[in-house]
Amino acid sequence: MTVLKKIDSTTWQHRERISVPILIKLYKTAWLMSALLLVGSALSVFWLANMPLALGLAGSGICMSIVAATQQAMAAVRTRSSIALTGMQHNPLPFLALDRTGAIIQLNEAAAEALGYERHSHALVGELLERYVDSGDLALLEANRRNAYEGKIEQATIGVRSLTGMSMSWDVLFAPVGIQSGTSGCVLIAQDMSERKRHDERVKHMAFYDDMTGLPNRRLFVERLGEMLAEVREPDSMLAVCCLDIDHFKLINASYGHDYGDMLLLQMADRLLRGCTDVDFVCRMDGDKFGVILAAKNSEGQIEAAVQSLLSALEEPFELQGIPIQLTASAGWSSSAQEPLYPDKLLRNANLALIKAKENGRNECLIYREEWDEASLERLRLQHDLRRAVANREFVLLYQPQYDMNTGDIVGVEALLRWHHPLRGLVQPSKFIPLAEESGVIVQIGQWVLEEACRQNKSWQDAGLAPIPVSVNLSMRQFWQPNFTASVEAVLTKVGLEPRYLELEITESMTMDPDKLTQSLNELTALGISISIDDFGTGYSSFHYLKHFPVDRLKIDRSFVSDIEQDPGDAEIVAAIIAMAHNLNMQVIAEGVETAQQVQFLKMHLCDEMQGYYGSPPVTSERIAEMLVA
């Protein structure tokens, strides 16, 4: 509540000391009116009639209008006359004069229009203002009106509803008017704050809700989690925090565009909401990561069942503009039974479990385990070291020979990346490749691998060795880089290697967008480069799509080859892949071959080539040179 005192005679005598900039600043605030309506009697208008001279063009008209209108309103209250408030009639702010009963005596055009009447209507005169005030604000209106009758100046925000039902939020100044013997009524001048209120509500909504999905954001999630944790009282009652995201979501954006990615996120949000109970809470953390608070659970088994149910709902095909998309999701969760009831800690643990689920191959649900804390710190240290490894020349390439199944001759090599850390020693690819992909440094590493493998192959040829192709694995991020084909061509030109001696290996996950993939592969094969699909049988592709791709050969994943002696199912899969690939005029190479029995099986089913420890482990470039001479 704002109470403004009258200006005494001393202030009046020194009015010239009030600078023009200060007056202009006052005028430009929303409530200059509160500085102008210092009224209580005719003398209470004070020196404001002279203020326009100080303000100049900054608002002289409105100042004079308010002064004149206030004086006329006072006269109207004294005489209950219908003297027009000529000074305020065209002012954009609603202006009303009330008698002591709360009835409207005078109002300007803005007030009439705001309350749903014609601008020049007098229908409101004599009506009680409370008829147009929200019921919840009637007591506030009455209190401020009575204070004005007692000679005070008040300010309040009240809800107003027009004759047509439109809701408004008025910021109202209440000022007394009367004669020296007492106050006869009050004047109200209002500013419609509805738009500002709506703006404030929008700003508040943006602070706590995701703009695209409409779900709560991480900030509100943590706040709500704290409230829900405070309500966990019973020892057999618990809640859990679950973090989940779509596996290979970046591929959707890369293949179809961000509009399709957004459509997928909207559908994902809808499925999560439908899969949760009324007491659960769903939010979008960032990107394709969502958070769920699973409340009112009695056991960790019940929590895990709820998480699995959510993942199952996400496995149903999504349809994006008529295109069916089959995806999987990963999830990590932690429960209030594991940790003290701290929101940030629970969320951190759930996120760590999600990271572990993705490291384990995705499409998995894991509960947080305490020993992962140290592993998480180790992961951060490794990621930090990884960024410097390229510049410090810590990476090396080994080469694993590929053999013709019939002749036993080396017909190619695959370049395999290794990291010699200065302190940790040899770091396995399974440890650092996922980190490189996550951080994006895989693009820089991949470019180095491509150039180094091509350079080494040209070096063998320059040494007079039999020319063979070198296979280079491509990461998804590297492959979908703009102008990737041009960058490959530039490398070949730089090192002087003929394109036919380079084979690029793509993964099945890259085949999800057949049209875009076909275009990119056609550009590469037009240069004379060979294409193979690595780890075939473990991902998304099918022979239906493969027949449209310019692929030269398939690499059967080692997980199938390793069990062909014991698992009839895997043996049938391998035999089927070989037969169908040959029908599509593709060659087949089996990875991970380690035993003579596996070799015999592959020969029997006419597999073209093999790669694995049965022939040779990955070796240095010098050893490859020796093997080619032999």
XYZ file of C-alpha atoms in Angstrom, residues 117-453:
337
model
C -20.386 0.604 -22.560
C -20.361 3.160 -25.346
C -17.697 5.777 -24.837
C -20.238 8.572 -24.329
C -22.655 6.471 -22.294
C -23.952 7.751 -18.945
C -25.584 4.437 -18.085
C -22.990 3.755 -15.400
C -23.739 6.926 -13.453
C -25.487 5.949 -10.249
C -24.367 2.309 -10.384
C -22.204 0.714 -7.709
C -18.690 0.055 -8.946
C -18.590 -3.197 -6.990
C -20.904 -4.738 -9.580
C -17.932 -4.835 -11.958
C -15.297 -5.971 -9.457
C -14.330 -9.627 -9.008
C -15.920 -11.106 -5.923
C -12.520 -11.978 -4.485
C -11.474 -8.320 -4.598
C -14.625 -6.721 -3.162
C -13.153 -6.506 0.341
C -10.017 -4.886 -1.086
C -12.112 -2.343 -2.983
C -14.137 -1.515 0.115
C -11.068 -1.123 2.345
C -9.271 1.211 -0.041
C -12.428 3.204 -0.701
C -12.976 3.742 3.043
C -9.371 4.798 3.510
C -9.836 7.342 0.724
C -12.942 8.682 2.495
C -10.728 9.191 5.541
C -8.353 11.356 3.533
C -5.739 8.781 2.605
C -4.346 7.971 -0.816
C -4.195 4.269 -1.597
C -3.160 2.011 -4.438
C -4.337 -1.529 -5.123
C -4.639 -4.077 -7.912
C -8.168 -5.374 -8.373
C -9.818 -7.689 -10.832
C -12.526 -6.086 -12.964
C -15.020 -7.688 -15.333
C -16.769 -5.680 -18.039
C -20.412 -5.889 -19.052
C -19.351 -8.224 -21.881
C -17.493 -10.536 -19.495
C -13.942 -9.491 -20.362
C -11.581 -9.848 -17.392
C -9.096 -7.115 -16.599
C -6.518 -6.442 -13.939
C -6.666 -2.787 -12.877
C -3.960 -1.008 -10.949
C -6.073 1.629 -9.190
C -5.200 4.825 -7.362
C -7.785 5.883 -4.758
C -7.712 9.564 -3.764
C -10.091 11.545 -1.543
C -12.091 14.541 -2.736
C -14.196 16.835 -0.637
C -14.499 20.162 1.026
C -12.790 21.524 4.072
C -15.482 20.254 6.396
C -14.898 16.642 5.315
C -14.456 14.146 2.543
C -17.413 13.664 0.284
C -16.116 10.865 -1.933
C -13.141 9.648 -3.848
C -11.729 9.532 -7.323
C -10.230 6.467 -8.941
C -7.796 6.468 -11.787
C -6.912 3.075 -13.192
C -4.366 1.513 -15.449
C -5.264 -1.768 -17.132
C -2.455 -4.149 -16.225
C -4.003 -7.150 -17.990
C -1.440 -7.243 -20.772
C 1.405 -6.804 -18.333
C -0.091 -9.532 -16.143
C -0.361 -11.832 -19.134
C 3.210 -10.954 -20.061
C 4.371 -11.704 -16.517
C 2.516 -15.005 -16.623
C 4.155 -15.838 -19.949
C 7.575 -14.991 -18.550
C 6.876 -17.132 -15.493
C 5.684 -19.963 -17.714
C 8.831 -19.710 -19.826
C 10.941 -19.877 -16.667
C 9.372 -23.144 -15.536
C 8.050 -24.866 -18.673
C 9.494 -26.170 -21.904
C 8.311 -24.019 -24.786
C 7.981 -26.839 -27.321
C 6.402 -29.721 -25.387
C 4.637 -27.673 -22.719
C 6.114 -29.955 -20.057
C 7.774 -28.611 -16.901
C 11.482 -27.934 -17.343
C 14.414 -29.027 -15.201
C 14.061 -26.051 -12.871
C 10.466 -26.877 -11.971
C 11.331 -30.583 -11.864
C 13.928 -30.044 -9.129
C 11.560 -27.751 -7.226
C 8.722 -30.265 -7.401
C 11.066 -33.115 -6.499
C 12.018 -31.293 -3.307
C 8.358 -30.877 -2.399
C 7.564 -34.524 -3.112
C 10.577 -35.740 -1.132
C 9.389 -33.719 1.860
C 6.119 -35.639 1.691
C 7.824 -39.048 1.854
C 7.120 -40.006 5.445
C 6.303 -43.700 5.602
C 9.300 -46.087 5.753
C 7.731 -48.385 3.167
C 6.959 -45.523 0.785
C 9.481 -44.222 -1.714
C 9.801 -42.334 -4.927
C 12.278 -42.543 -7.747
C 13.821 -40.208 -10.282
C 14.142 -41.598 -13.784
C 16.102 -40.034 -16.646
C 15.512 -41.421 -20.113
C 16.234 -40.508 -23.698
C 15.931 -41.872 -27.214
C 18.840 -43.893 -28.540
C 20.498 -42.311 -31.580
C 18.177 -39.301 -31.486
C 20.820 -37.156 -33.197
C 20.428 -39.366 -36.238
C 16.794 -38.276 -36.585
C 17.838 -34.619 -36.712
C 20.716 -35.396 -39.062
C 18.643 -37.581 -41.387
C 15.232 -35.936 -41.450
C 15.820 -32.445 -40.061
C 15.028 -30.760 -36.764
C 11.320 -30.403 -37.568
C 11.000 -34.182 -37.555
C 13.058 -34.338 -34.374
C 10.655 -31.895 -32.741
C 7.664 -33.967 -33.848
C 9.277 -37.029 -32.311
C 9.850 -35.225 -29.006
C 6.208 -34.110 -28.896
C 5.027 -37.673 -29.416
C 7.495 -38.923 -26.819
C 6.217 -36.390 -24.278
C 2.648 -37.496 -24.944
C 3.496 -41.164 -24.459
C 5.310 -40.492 -21.204
C 2.369 -38.514 -19.851
C -0.064 -41.269 -20.791
C 2.213 -43.890 -19.257
C 2.441 -42.175 -15.873
C -0.008 -42.074 -12.990
C -1.686 -38.971 -11.606
C 0.887 -38.668 -8.812
C 3.905 -38.926 -11.116
C 5.641 -35.889 -12.612
C 7.146 -35.618 -16.104
C 9.520 -32.984 -17.446
C 11.761 -32.341 -20.410
C 15.316 -31.846 -19.175
C 17.018 -30.843 -22.423
C 17.385 -32.164 -25.942
C 15.821 -35.614 -26.040
C 16.290 -36.232 -22.319
C 13.191 -36.461 -20.144
C 12.828 -36.800 -16.400
C 10.098 -38.610 -14.495
C 9.337 -38.616 -10.781
C 7.726 -41.948 -9.957
C 5.832 -41.447 -6.712
C 3.966 -43.611 -4.194
C 5.974 -46.767 -4.833
C 6.491 -49.506 -2.240
C 9.570 -51.266 -3.594
C 12.392 -50.939 -6.073
C 10.843 -53.797 -8.016
C 7.688 -51.746 -8.430
C 9.768 -48.786 -9.602
C 11.687 -50.871 -12.132
C 8.426 -52.273 -13.498
C 7.129 -48.715 -13.960
C 10.305 -47.658 -15.796
C 10.170 -50.706 -18.053
C 6.554 -49.886 -18.840
C 7.589 -46.399 -19.982
C 10.367 -47.807 -22.160
C 7.967 -50.304 -23.707
C 5.616 -47.462 -24.621
C 8.477 -45.740 -26.441
C 9.334 -48.856 -28.437
C 6.086 -48.671 -30.384
C 6.802 -47.165 -33.838
C 6.525 -43.399 -34.084
C 4.954 -41.930 -37.196
C 6.459 -38.714 -38.522
C 4.590 -37.290 -41.502
C 3.646 -40.787 -42.598
C 7.157 -42.188 -42.033
C 7.251 -45.019 -39.445
C 10.262 -44.730 -37.150
C 11.233 -47.632 -34.878
C 13.460 -46.541 -32.014
C 14.640 -47.699 -28.638
C 15.252 -45.753 -25.445
C 17.606 -45.994 -22.480
C 16.827 -45.145 -18.869
C 18.576 -44.719 -15.560
C 16.950 -44.251 -12.182
C 17.643 -43.856 -8.490
C 15.290 -44.114 -5.534
C 14.816 -42.198 -2.300
C 15.650 -45.423 -0.438
C 19.236 -45.241 -1.726
C 20.163 -41.697 -0.789
C 19.385 -38.927 1.687
C 16.429 -36.943 0.429
C 18.318 -34.365 -1.657
C 16.793 -33.527 -5.067
C 20.073 -32.692 -6.812
C 21.692 -35.903 -5.606
C 18.826 -38.107 -6.778
C 18.775 -36.423 -10.172
C 22.530 -36.707 -10.550
C 22.448 -40.407 -9.712
C 19.637 -41.089 -12.180
C 21.545 -39.261 -14.900
C 24.679 -41.260 -14.127
C 22.676 -44.487 -14.421
C 21.399 -43.307 -17.813
C 24.959 -42.696 -19.003
C 25.909 -46.214 -17.929
C 22.903 -47.671 -19.743
C 24.004 -45.989 -22.966
C 27.595 -47.114 -22.481
C 26.345 -50.689 -22.138
C 24.937 -50.592 -25.639
C 21.706 -48.629 -25.161
C 18.150 -49.990 -25.049
C 18.664 -50.716 -21.371
C 17.370 -49.675 -17.957
C 19.794 -49.429 -15.029
C 19.478 -48.458 -11.377
C 22.188 -46.252 -9.874
C 25.059 -47.985 -8.110
C 27.340 -46.209 -5.668
C 30.561 -47.490 -7.225
C 29.753 -45.500 -10.349
C 30.660 -42.248 -8.617
C 34.377 -42.855 -9.030
C 33.776 -44.169 -12.534
C 31.975 -40.933 -13.354
C 34.934 -38.853 -12.224
C 37.225 -41.100 -14.226
C 35.028 -40.553 -17.261
C 35.331 -36.777 -16.911
C 39.110 -37.002 -16.599
C 39.318 -39.216 -19.662
C 37.104 -36.883 -21.662
C 39.361 -33.983 -20.730
C 42.485 -35.885 -21.813
C 40.816 -36.958 -25.045
C 40.563 -33.388 -26.292
C 44.335 -33.038 -26.154
C 45.186 -36.439 -27.573
C 44.986 -35.438 -31.242
C 47.218 -32.396 -30.804
C 49.692 -34.437 -28.728
C 49.835 -37.218 -31.357
C 48.794 -39.865 -28.847
C 46.729 -41.871 -31.357
C 48.169 -44.668 -33.478
C 46.706 -47.016 -36.069
C 47.012 -50.777 -36.078
C 45.950 -52.844 -39.069
C 44.155 -56.191 -39.094
C 44.509 -58.282 -42.263
C 41.488 -59.513 -44.203
C 41.860 -62.876 -45.946
C 40.359 -64.527 -48.993
C 38.554 -67.629 -47.702
C 39.678 -69.770 -50.634
C 43.278 -68.719 -51.251
C 44.269 -67.424 -47.826
C 45.783 -64.320 -49.412
C 45.612 -60.931 -47.706
C 43.116 -58.936 -49.748
C 42.787 -55.899 -47.515
C 43.363 -54.440 -44.070
C 41.168 -52.606 -41.604
C 42.601 -49.571 -39.824
C 41.943 -49.799 -36.080
C 42.454 -46.830 -33.771
C 44.408 -47.090 -30.525
C 45.164 -44.467 -27.894
C 48.523 -44.490 -26.128
C 47.850 -42.289 -23.117
C 51.056 -40.865 -21.594
C 50.019 -41.963 -18.078
C 47.358 -44.639 -18.535
C 49.084 -46.569 -21.273
C 46.966 -48.234 -23.955
C 43.304 -47.153 -23.738
C 40.866 -49.485 -25.484
C 38.497 -48.016 -28.115
C 35.476 -49.194 -26.113
C 36.585 -46.774 -23.389
C 37.163 -43.634 -25.412
C 35.125 -43.891 -28.644
C 31.760 -43.325 -26.869
C 33.268 -40.295 -25.110
C 34.599 -38.963 -28.399
C 31.194 -39.354 -30.047
C 29.435 -37.674 -27.151
C 31.776 -34.684 -27.085
C 31.978 -34.293 -30.865
C 35.757 -34.680 -30.971
C 35.141 -37.890 -32.937
C 34.926 -35.760 -36.099
C 38.451 -34.467 -35.603
C 39.723 -37.930 -34.676
C 37.957 -39.512 -37.637
C 39.540 -37.068 -40.060
C 42.971 -37.915 -38.674
C 42.299 -41.665 -39.008
C 41.149 -41.264 -42.612
C 44.198 -39.286 -43.653
C 46.690 -41.457 -41.753
C 45.253 -44.721 -43.138
